[in-house]
CSV table of C-alpha atoms in Angstrom, one decimal:
chain,number,residue,atom,x,y,z
A,1,MET,CA,83.0,11.8,75.8
A,2,ARG,CA,85.4,14.5,76.7
A,3,LYS,CA,88.9,13.8,79.3
A,4,ILE,CA,88.3,14.6,82.4
A,5,GLU,CA,91.5,17.0,83.5
A,6,THR,CA,92.4,17.8,87.1
A,7,PRO,CA,93.8,20.7,88.9
A,8,GLU,CA,97.0,19.7,88.3
A,9,GLU,CA,96.9,18.9,84.1
A,10,LYS,CA,94.2,22.1,84.3
A,11,TYR,CA,97.1,24.1,85.5
A,12,ARG,CA,99.7,22.6,82.8
A,13,THR,CA,98.2,23.2,79.6
A,14,MET,CA,97.0,27.3,81.1
A,15,THR,CA,100.0,27.6,81.5
A,16,GLU,CA,102.4,25.8,78.6
A,17,GLN,CA,99.9,25.2,75.9
A,18,PRO,CA,101.0,27.7,73.0
A,19,ILE,CA,99.2,31.0,73.5
A,20,PRO,CA,96.8,31.2,70.6
A,21,LYS,CA,96.4,28.1,70.6
A,22,LEU,CA,94.9,28.0,73.9
A,23,ILE,CA,93.1,31.0,74.1
A,24,SER,CA,91.6,30.0,70.3
A,25,ARG,CA,90.0,26.4,72.7
A,26,LEU,CA,89.0,27.8,74.9
A,27,ALA,CA,87.1,31.6,73.5
A,28,VAL,CA,84.9,28.9,71.1
A,29,PRO,CA,82.4,28.0,74.0
A,30,THR,CA,82.8,31.6,75.3
A,31,ILE,CA,81.8,33.5,72.1
A,32,ILE,CA,78.7,30.8,71.9
A,33,SER,CA,77.3,31.4,75.0
A,34,MET,CA,78.0,35.8,74.6
A,35,MET,CA,76.2,35.4,71.4
A,36,ILE,CA,73.7,33.2,72.3
A,37,THR,CA,72.6,34.9,75.5
A,38,SER,CA,72.0,38.2,72.6
A,39,PHE,CA,70.1,36.4,70.0
A,40,TYR,CA,67.8,35.6,73.5
A,41,ASN,CA,67.8,38.4,74.4
A,42,MET,CA,66.4,39.7,71.3
A,43,ALA,CA,64.6,37.0,70.6
A,44,ASP,CA,62.5,38.4,73.3
A,45,THR,CA,62.5,42.2,71.3
A,46,PHE,CA,62.0,40.4,67.4
A,47,PHE,CA,58.9,38.7,68.9
A,48,VAL,CA,57.0,41.0,71.6
A,49,SER,CA,57.8,44.0,68.1
A,50,GLN,CA,55.2,42.2,66.1
A,51,ILE,CA,52.5,43.3,69.4
A,52,GLY,CA,53.3,47.1,69.1
A,53,THR,CA,56.0,49.8,69.4
A,54,SER,CA,55.0,49.9,73.1
A,55,ALA,CA,55.2,46.5,73.7
A,56,THR,CA,58.6,47.2,72.4
A,57,GLY,CA,59.6,50.0,74.1
A,58,ALA,CA,58.7,48.0,77.5
A,59,VAL,CA,61.2,45.1,76.4
A,60,GLY,CA,63.5,47.9,76.0
A,61,ILE,CA,63.0,50.2,79.4
A,62,SER,CA,63.1,46.7,81.1
A,63,PHE,CA,67.1,45.8,79.4
A,64,SER,CA,67.9,48.1,82.8
A,65,LEU,CA,66.3,45.7,85.5
A,66,MET,CA,68.2,42.7,83.1
A,67,ALA,CA,71.7,45.3,83.6
A,68,LEU,CA,71.2,46.1,87.4
A,69,ILE,CA,71.0,41.8,88.3
A,70,GLN,CA,73.3,41.3,86.0
A,71,ALA,CA,75.9,43.6,87.5
A,72,PHE,CA,76.0,41.7,91.5
A,73,GLY,CA,76.1,38.5,89.0
A,74,PHE,CA,79.0,39.7,87.4
A,75,PHE,CA,80.4,41.3,90.2
A,76,CYS,CA,80.4,38.3,92.5
A,77,GLY,CA,81.2,36.4,89.3
A,78,HIS,CA,85.0,38.1,88.5
A,79,GLY,CA,84.8,38.8,91.8
A,80,SER,CA,85.2,35.4,93.1
A,81,GLY,CA,86.4,33.8,89.8
A,82,ASN,CA,89.7,36.3,89.5
A,83,PHE,CA,90.7,35.1,92.4
A,84,ILE,CA,89.9,31.6,91.7
A,85,SER,CA,92.0,31.6,88.3
A,86,ARG,CA,95.0,33.4,90.4
A,87,LYS,CA,94.4,30.6,93.1
A,88,LEU,CA,94.4,27.8,91.2
A,89,GLY,CA,97.8,29.3,89.3
A,90,GLN,CA,99.3,29.0,92.1
A,91,GLN,CA,98.7,25.6,93.1
A,92,ARG,CA,96.2,26.5,96.0
A,93,PHE,CA,92.6,24.9,95.6
A,94,GLU,CA,91.2,24.9,98.7
A,95,GLU,CA,91.1,28.5,98.9
A,96,ALA,CA,90.0,28.8,95.6
A,97,GLU,CA,87.0,26.1,96.7
A,98,GLN,CA,85.6,27.9,99.3
A,99,MET,CA,86.3,31.2,97.3
A,100,ALA,CA,84.0,29.3,94.7
A,101,SER,CA,81.0,28.6,97.1
A,102,THR,CA,81.0,32.1,98.8
A,103,GLY,CA,80.3,33.6,95.2
A,104,PHE,CA,77.7,31.6,94.5
A,105,PHE,CA,75.7,32.2,98.1
A,106,ALA,CA,77.1,35.8,98.2
A,107,ALA,CA,74.9,36.5,95.0
A,108,LEU,CA,71.7,34.3,95.2
A,109,GLY,CA,71.2,36.3,98.3
A,110,LEU,CA,71.6,39.0,96.7
A,111,GLY,CA,69.4,38.3,93.6
A,112,THR,CA,66.9,37.6,96.5
A,113,LEU,CA,66.5,41.1,97.6
A,114,ILE,CA,66.1,42.1,93.8
A,115,MET,CA,63.2,40.2,93.9
A,116,ILE,CA,61.9,40.9,97.3
A,117,PHE,CA,62.4,45.0,96.7
A,118,GLY,CA,61.6,45.3,92.8
A,119,LEU,CA,58.3,43.2,93.6
A,120,LEU,CA,57.1,45.4,96.2
A,121,PHE,CA,57.8,49.1,94.4
A,122,LEU,CA,57.3,47.8,90.9
A,123,ASP,CA,55.2,50.4,89.6
A,124,PRO,CA,57.1,53.0,90.7
A,125,LEU,CA,60.6,51.1,89.2
A,126,CYS,CA,58.9,51.3,85.9
A,127,ARG,CA,58.5,54.4,85.9
A,128,ILE,CA,62.0,55.4,87.9
A,129,LEU,CA,63.7,53.0,84.5
A,130,GLY,CA,61.9,55.6,82.2
A,131,ALA,CA,58.3,53.9,80.9
A,132,THR,CA,55.8,56.7,79.1
A,133,PRO,CA,51.7,56.2,80.4
A,134,THR,CA,51.4,53.8,77.3
A,135,ILE,CA,54.6,51.5,78.2
A,136,LEU,CA,53.5,51.6,81.8
A,137,PRO,CA,51.3,48.5,81.4
A,138,TYR,CA,53.3,46.6,79.5
A,139,ALA,CA,56.9,46.6,81.5
A,140,ARG,CA,54.5,45.9,84.6
A,141,GLN,CA,54.1,42.9,83.0
A,142,TYR,CA,57.4,42.1,81.3
A,143,LEU,CA,59.4,43.5,85.2
A,144,GLY,CA,57.1,41.5,87.6
A,145,TRP,CA,57.5,37.9,85.8
A,146,ILE,CA,61.6,38.9,85.3
A,147,LEU,CA,61.7,40.0,89.3
A,148,ILE,CA,60.8,35.9,90.2
A,149,GLY,CA,64.4,35.1,88.2
A,150,ALA,CA,66.5,37.6,89.9
A,151,PRO,CA,67.8,35.0,92.1
A,152,TYR,CA,68.8,32.2,90.5
A,153,MET,CA,69.8,34.5,87.4
A,154,THR,CA,72.5,36.1,89.4
A,155,ALA,CA,72.9,32.5,90.2
A,156,SER,CA,73.8,31.7,86.8
A,157,LEU,CA,76.3,34.8,86.1
A,158,VAL,CA,78.6,33.3,89.1
A,159,LEU,CA,78.4,29.7,87.6
A,160,ASN,CA,78.8,30.3,84.3
A,161,ASN,CA,82.2,33.0,85.1
A,162,GLN,CA,83.6,30.6,88.1
A,163,LEU,CA,83.2,27.9,84.9
A,164,ARG,CA,84.9,29.9,82.7
A,165,PHE,CA,87.8,31.0,84.9
A,166,GLN,CA,89.4,27.7,85.9
A,167,GLY,CA,89.3,26.9,82.5
A,168,SER,CA,86.5,24.9,81.3
A,169,ALA,CA,84.4,26.2,79.1
A,170,PHE,CA,82.9,24.1,77.5
A,171,TYR,CA,80.5,23.2,80.6
A,172,ALA,CA,79.8,27.2,81.1
A,173,MET,CA,78.4,26.9,77.7
A,174,ILE,CA,76.3,24.0,77.7
A,175,GLY,CA,74.7,26.1,80.7
A,176,ILE,CA,74.0,29.3,79.0
A,177,THR,CA,73.4,27.5,75.3
A,178,SER,CA,70.6,25.8,76.2
A,179,GLY,CA,69.2,28.1,78.0
A,180,GLY,CA,69.0,30.6,75.2
A,181,VAL,CA,67.8,28.0,72.4
A,182,LEU,CA,64.7,27.1,75.3
A,183,ASN,CA,64.0,31.0,75.4
A,184,MET,CA,63.7,31.3,71.3
A,185,ILE,CA,61.5,28.2,71.4
A,186,LEU,CA,59.1,29.5,74.4
A,187,ASP,CA,59.4,32.8,73.5
A,188,PRO,CA,56.4,32.3,70.3
A,189,LEU,CA,54.9,29.3,71.6
A,190,PHE,CA,53.7,31.8,74.6
A,191,ILE,CA,53.4,35.1,73.4
A,192,PHE,CA,51.1,33.4,70.8
A,193,VAL,CA,50.4,30.4,70.7
A,194,PHE,CA,49.2,30.5,74.6
A,195,ASP,CA,48.3,34.7,73.4
A,196,MET,CA,50.0,35.8,76.3
A,197,GLY,CA,51.6,38.9,75.2
A,198,VAL,CA,54.9,40.8,76.9
A,199,ALA,CA,54.5,38.4,79.9
A,200,GLY,CA,54.7,34.7,78.0
A,201,ALA,CA,58.4,37.4,77.0
A,202,ALA,CA,59.3,37.0,80.1
A,203,ILE,CA,58.3,33.6,81.6
A,204,ALA,CA,59.8,32.3,79.0
A,205,THR,CA,62.7,34.3,79.4
A,206,ILE,CA,62.3,32.8,83.4
A,207,LEU,CA,61.9,29.4,83.3
A,208,SER,CA,64.9,29.2,80.5
A,209,GLN,CA,67.1,31.2,83.4
A,210,PHE,CA,66.3,28.3,85.1
A,211,VAL,CA,67.0,25.3,82.9
A,212,GLY,CA,70.9,27.3,82.7
A,213,PHE,CA,71.5,27.0,86.0
A,214,LEU,CA,70.3,23.8,86.7
A,215,LEU,CA,72.3,22.8,83.6
A,216,LEU,CA,75.5,25.0,85.0
A,217,LEU,CA,75.6,24.0,88.5
A,218,LYS,CA,75.7,20.3,87.6
A,219,GLY,CA,78.5,21.3,85.4
A,220,THR,CA,80.4,22.3,89.1
A,221,THR,CA,79.8,18.7,90.1
A,222,GLN,CA,81.8,17.5,86.6
A,223,GLY,CA,85.4,17.0,86.1
A,224,GLY,CA,88.2,18.1,88.2
A,225,ASN,CA,85.8,21.4,88.7
A,226,LEU,CA,85.5,22.7,92.2
A,227,ARG,CA,82.1,21.6,93.7
A,228,ILE,CA,79.7,24.9,95.3
A,229,ARG,CA,79.1,23.1,99.4
A,230,LEU,CA,77.6,25.3,102.0
A,231,ARG,CA,80.5,24.1,103.9
A,232,ASN,CA,82.8,25.9,102.2
A,233,VAL,CA,81.5,28.9,102.4
A,234,ARG,CA,83.9,32.1,104.2
A,235,PHE,CA,82.0,35.2,105.0
A,236,ASN,CA,85.5,36.9,106.2
A,237,ARG,CA,87.1,39.9,105.9
A,238,HIS,CA,89.6,38.2,103.3
A,239,TYR,CA,86.6,36.8,101.1
A,240,VAL,CA,84.0,38.8,100.9
A,241,PHE,CA,87.3,41.7,100.5
A,242,GLN,CA,88.5,39.9,97.6
A,243,ILE,CA,84.7,39.2,95.8
A,244,VAL,CA,84.6,43.6,96.0
A,245,ASN,CA,88.3,44.2,95.2
A,246,GLY,CA,88.0,41.9,92.3
A,247,GLY,CA,84.4,42.2,91.0
A,248,MET,CA,84.3,46.3,91.8
A,249,PRO,CA,85.0,46.5,87.7
A,250,SER,CA,81.7,43.9,86.8
A,251,LEU,CA,79.7,46.1,88.7
A,252,CYS,CA,80.5,49.5,87.7
A,253,ARG,CA,81.0,48.5,84.5
A,254,GLN,CA,76.6,46.9,84.4
A,255,GLY,CA,75.2,49.2,87.1
A,256,LEU,CA,76.6,52.3,85.4
A,257,GLY,CA,75.8,50.6,82.6
A,258,SER,CA,71.7,50.3,83.8
A,259,VAL,CA,72.1,53.6,85.1
A,260,ALA,CA,73.1,55.2,81.3
A,261,THR,CA,70.0,53.1,79.5
A,262,ILE,CA,67.9,54.4,81.9
A,263,CYS,CA,69.3,58.0,81.0
A,264,LEU,CA,69.0,57.4,77.3
A,265,ASN,CA,65.2,56.3,77.6
A,266,LEU,CA,64.4,59.2,79.7
A,267,MET,CA,65.9,61.3,77.3
A,268,ALA,CA,64.5,59.6,74.4
A,269,GLY,CA,61.2,60.0,76.4
A,270,PRO,CA,60.6,63.6,74.8
A,271,TYR,CA,61.1,61.9,71.0
A,272,GLY,CA,57.9,59.2,71.8
A,273,ASP,CA,57.9,55.6,72.0
A,274,ALA,CA,59.5,55.0,68.5
A,275,ALA,CA,62.6,56.6,69.9
A,276,ILE,CA,62.5,54.5,72.9
A,277,ALA,CA,61.9,51.5,70.9
A,278,ALA,CA,64.6,52.0,67.9
A,279,MET,CA,67.3,52.9,70.2
A,280,SER,CA,66.0,49.2,72.3
A,281,VAL,CA,66.9,47.7,69.1
A,282,VAL,CA,69.9,49.4,68.3
A,283,SER,CA,71.6,49.1,71.5
A,284,ARG,CA,70.4,45.1,71.9
A,285,VAL,CA,72.1,44.7,67.8
A,286,MET,CA,75.1,45.9,69.2
A,287,ASN,CA,74.8,44.1,71.8
A,288,LEU,CA,75.3,41.1,69.5
A,289,ALA,CA,77.7,42.3,68.3
A,290,THR,CA,80.0,43.2,70.6
A,291,SER,CA,79.4,39.8,72.4
A,292,VAL,CA,82.1,38.4,69.7
A,293,VAL,CA,84.8,40.3,71.7
A,294,THR,CA,83.9,39.7,75.1
A,295,GLY,CA,83.2,36.3,74.3
A,296,PHE,CA,86.9,36.1,72.8
A,297,GLY,CA,88.6,37.8,76.0
A,298,GLN,CA,86.6,35.7,77.9
A,299,GLY,CA,88.4,33.1,76.4
A,300,PHE,CA,91.9,35.3,77.3
A,301,GLN,CA,90.9,36.3,80.9
A,302,PRO,CA,91.8,32.6,82.5
A,303,VAL,CA,95.1,32.5,80.9
A,304,CYS,CA,94.9,35.5,81.8
A,305,GLY,CA,95.0,34.5,85.6
A,306,PHE,CA,96.7,31.4,85.6
A,307,ASN,CA,99.9,32.5,84.0
A,308,TYR,CA,99.7,36.4,86.2
A,309,GLY,CA,99.0,33.6,89.2
A,310,ALA,CA,102.2,32.5,88.3
A,311,PHE,CA,104.5,34.9,87.5
A,312,LEU,CA,104.5,34.6,83.8
A,313,TYR,CA,104.3,37.6,81.9
A,314,ASP,CA,105.5,36.7,78.6
A,315,ARG,CA,102.7,34.9,78.5
A,316,VAL,CA,100.1,36.9,79.9
A,317,LYS,CA,101.5,39.9,77.6
A,318,ALA,CA,101.1,37.5,74.4
A,319,GLY,CA,97.6,36.8,74.7
A,320,PHE,CA,96.2,40.3,75.6
A,321,TRP,CA,98.5,41.4,71.9
A,322,PHE,CA,96.7,38.8,70.6
A,323,CYS,CA,93.5,38.9,71.2
A,324,VAL,CA,93.2,42.8,70.8
A,325,LYS,CA,94.5,42.0,66.6
A,326,VAL,CA,92.0,39.6,66.4
A,327,ALA,CA,88.8,41.3,67.9
A,328,THR,CA,89.9,45.0,66.3
A,329,GLY,CA,90.0,42.8,62.8
A,330,VAL,CA,86.1,40.7,63.8
A,331,LEU,CA,84.5,44.5,64.9
A,332,LEU,CA,85.9,46.6,62.1
A,333,VAL,CA,84.0,43.7,59.9
A,334,LEU,CA,81.0,44.0,61.8
A,335,ALA,CA,81.2,47.8,61.8
A,336,VAL,CA,81.4,48.2,57.8
A,337,LEU,CA,78.3,45.5,57.3
A,338,GLY,CA,76.9,47.6,60.1
A,339,PHE,CA,77.3,50.7,58.6
A,340,VAL,CA,75.6,49.4,55.0
A,341,LEU,CA,72.9,46.9,55.8
A,342,ALA,CA,71.4,49.3,58.6
A,343,PRO,CA,67.9,49.6,57.3
A,344,GLN,CA,68.0,45.5,56.9
A,345,VAL,CA,69.1,45.2,60.0
A,346,ILE,CA,66.2,47.5,61.8
A,347,GLN,CA,63.0,46.0,59.4
A,348,LEU,CA,63.8,43.2,61.3
A,349,PHE,CA,62.3,44.2,64.1
A,350,SER,CA,60.1,47.4,63.0
A,351,LYS,CA,58.7,46.6,59.8
A,352,THR,CA,55.6,48.7,60.1
A,353,ASP,CA,56.9,52.3,62.1
A,354,PRO,CA,58.7,53.8,59.7
A,355,GLN,CA,60.1,56.3,62.7
A,356,VAL,CA,61.2,53.4,64.3
A,357,LEU,CA,63.1,52.9,60.8
A,358,ASP,CA,64.5,56.1,60.2
A,359,ILE,CA,65.7,56.6,63.8
A,360,GLY,CA,67.1,52.7,64.4
A,361,VAL,CA,69.1,53.1,60.8
A,362,ARG,CA,71.1,56.9,62.1
A,363,ALA,CA,72.1,55.7,65.1
A,364,LEU,CA,73.2,52.4,64.4
A,365,ARG,CA,75.9,53.7,62.0
A,366,TYR,CA,77.0,56.5,63.3
A,367,GLN,CA,77.8,53.9,66.3
A,368,CYS,CA,79.1,51.6,63.6
A,369,VAL,CA,82.2,54.5,63.4
A,370,THR,CA,84.3,54.0,66.5
A,371,PHE,CA,82.4,50.3,66.9
A,372,PRO,CA,86.2,49.1,66.4
A,373,LEU,CA,87.6,50.5,68.8
A,374,VAL,CA,85.3,49.0,71.4
A,375,GLY,CA,88.5,45.5,71.0
A,376,TRP,CA,90.8,47.3,72.6
A,377,ILE,CA,88.3,48.8,75.3
A,378,THR,CA,87.5,45.7,76.8
A,379,LEU,CA,89.9,44.0,76.1
A,380,CYS,CA,92.4,46.4,78.7
A,381,ASN,CA,89.4,46.2,80.4
A,382,MET,CA,89.6,42.7,81.2
A,383,MET,CA,93.1,42.4,81.8
A,384,LEU,CA,93.2,45.1,84.8
A,385,GLN,CA,90.5,43.2,86.4
A,386,THR,CA,91.6,39.9,86.1
A,387,ILE,CA,95.4,40.1,86.7
A,388,GLY,CA,93.5,42.6,90.3
A,389,LYS,CA,94.1,46.4,89.3
A,390,SER,CA,90.8,47.0,90.6
A,391,VAL,CA,91.1,50.9,90.3
A,392,ARG,CA,92.0,51.2,87.0
A,393,ALA,CA,89.5,48.5,86.0
A,394,SER,CA,87.3,50.2,87.7
A,395,ILE,CA,87.8,54.1,86.3
A,396,MET,CA,88.3,51.4,83.0
A,397,ALA,CA,85.2,50.3,83.5
A,398,MET,CA,83.0,53.3,84.3
A,399,SER,CA,84.3,55.5,81.3
A,400,ARG,CA,82.4,54.0,78.4
A,401,GLN,CA,78.4,53.5,80.0
A,402,GLY,CA,79.0,56.1,82.6
A,403,LEU,CA,82.2,58.7,83.0
A,404,PHE,CA,81.6,59.6,79.1
A,405,PHE,CA,77.8,58.4,78.4
A,406,ILE,CA,76.0,59.5,81.0
A,407,PRO,CA,77.3,63.0,80.5
A,408,ALA,CA,77.2,62.8,76.7
A,409,VAL,CA,72.9,61.7,76.9
A,410,LEU,CA,72.5,64.1,79.4
A,411,ILE,CA,74.1,66.9,77.2
A,412,LEU,CA,73.2,65.8,73.8
A,413,PRO,CA,70.6,66.0,72.8
A,414,LEU,CA,69.9,69.4,74.1
A,415,LEU,CA,72.2,70.8,71.6
A,416,LEU,CA,71.7,69.0,68.7
A,417,GLY,CA,68.4,67.3,69.2
A,418,ILE,CA,67.8,63.9,68.4
A,419,THR,CA,70.8,63.6,66.6
A,420,GLY,CA,72.8,64.5,69.7
A,421,LEU,CA,70.4,60.9,70.9
A,422,MET,CA,72.5,59.0,68.7
A,423,LEU,CA,75.8,60.7,68.8
A,424,ALA,CA,76.3,59.1,72.8
A,425,GLN,CA,77.0,55.9,72.6
A,426,PRO,CA,80.3,57.3,69.4
A,427,ILE,CA,81.4,59.9,71.4
A,428,SER,CA,81.8,58.0,75.0
A,429,ASP,CA,83.3,54.4,73.0
A,430,LEU,CA,86.3,57.4,71.4
A,431,LEU,CA,86.6,59.1,74.6
A,432,SER,CA,86.5,55.2,76.1
A,433,PHE,CA,88.7,54.2,73.8
A,434,LEU,CA,91.5,57.4,74.5
A,435,ILE,CA,91.8,56.9,78.4
A,436,ALA,CA,92.5,53.2,78.4
A,437,ILE,CA,96.4,54.2,76.4
A,438,PRO,CA,98.2,54.6,79.4
A,439,LEU,CA,95.7,52.6,82.5
A,440,GLU,CA,97.2,50.3,80.3
A,441,GLY,CA,100.0,50.9,78.6
A,442,SER,CA,101.5,51.5,82.7
A,443,VAL,CA,100.3,47.8,84.1
A,444,LEU,CA,102.5,46.2,80.6
A,445,GLN,CA,105.3,48.4,81.3
A,446,GLU,CA,105.2,47.7,85.0
A,447,MET,CA,105.3,43.6,84.2
A,448,THR,CA,108.4,43.5,81.6
A,449,ARG,CA,110.3,45.1,84.4
A,450,LYS,CA,109.1,42.4,86.7
A,451,GLN,CA,109.3,40.3,83.7
A,452,LYS,CA,113.4,41.7,83.2
A,453,GLU,CA,114.0,41.9,87.1
A,454,ALA,CA,112.5,38.0,87.1
A,455,LYS,CA,115.7,37.0,84.4
A,456,ARG,CA,118.5,38.7,86.0
A,457,GLN,CA,117.6,36.7,89.5
A,458,ALA,CA,118.0,34.1,87.4
A,459,ALA,CA,121.5,34.7,85.7
A,460,ALA,CA,122.8,36.1,89.3
A,461,ALA,CA,121.3,32.3,90.8
A,462,GLN,CA,122.9,30.4,88.2
A,463,ALA,CA,126.3,32.6,88.6
């Protein structure tokens, strides 16, 4: 049975336990959660790929809508979660609990709006997302069901992030992994046994997400976690500003990620359904690999928030550099494996279409070249967002999938054909890495100055 920690005990753990041990302990459940989430996203692609190339393309273009749903979930989840971790670091528990309820119900409302408008304009939505005439029937089936789950899918992301930022990554992991495992079981059952095709994959996803949502909600009632109560909701200027300020980088990152995927699908469209399917497969594979460093970074975020709130800047910097070193090393290994095993990886999703295989292998290898840079990019973004540097974090969040990728994916194919399509992400990663250096460097220098000033003041007080 897990030991129940009070908020005061959590504070001491987060501000006193050795950094490598603390981050590693918190990162294990978040890495598992992120990988399971990526696995069940890939499960839809894998099982639907057995139906055909157009069906695989439908799941690929639907990823844009999923990214939009996630954008609002992370907007409310990170906006409230960053605030919560800082307030817990300052031992202001009542404000933290009010923010937890406010962020949850805000996400539930936004998800409901997405569901209503998405269902009302389903066919135009599918076309905007990049559906070709052959992909449209499958996309309509898949998205029609996914939209029904939008309210609790959005709210689940808030619960997951709030639990993480409280240092309760174990409960967050239980909710996410349970839904993920269930989805992988239900996918083949609904698609093949019940002969429901693409619609079966979507139904499996929303049912699994609902189970995960209930488990996450239950997790908020366990131990010393903050409770979700309607009476604690505060939609006033202060709390709304904190959600917007802390969540804007996530909204930019995920929202632009959705737009980027739409642009990718539209630019891949002239090369046929095989190009859309291949780039969709590569995106899912790279998301799975990225989930490792994202999960590791999520183990750092509560440590960063608590210690920054407690003015322990040396612990914030130590945690950041520890994560950068580990993440870069892991991504380097994954990049080498991905480059060497690219044909085998793509064949898992397309054994019969040689065009999908050819495009997918080349695109995957191009992305592996710059993949080790993603650790620095991701952790810079996470740290800036967690400590409340919203403008810098938003620039960082927009860079990889927005500021650089969207122009690259719109321009390069016109100059280099389908090769330009494949090069858009690696070029974006390189430019994002370069822009992160001054953005992060200035904040690290600022914390060093504050740390020295605090030591001088302490020495003067003792004298």
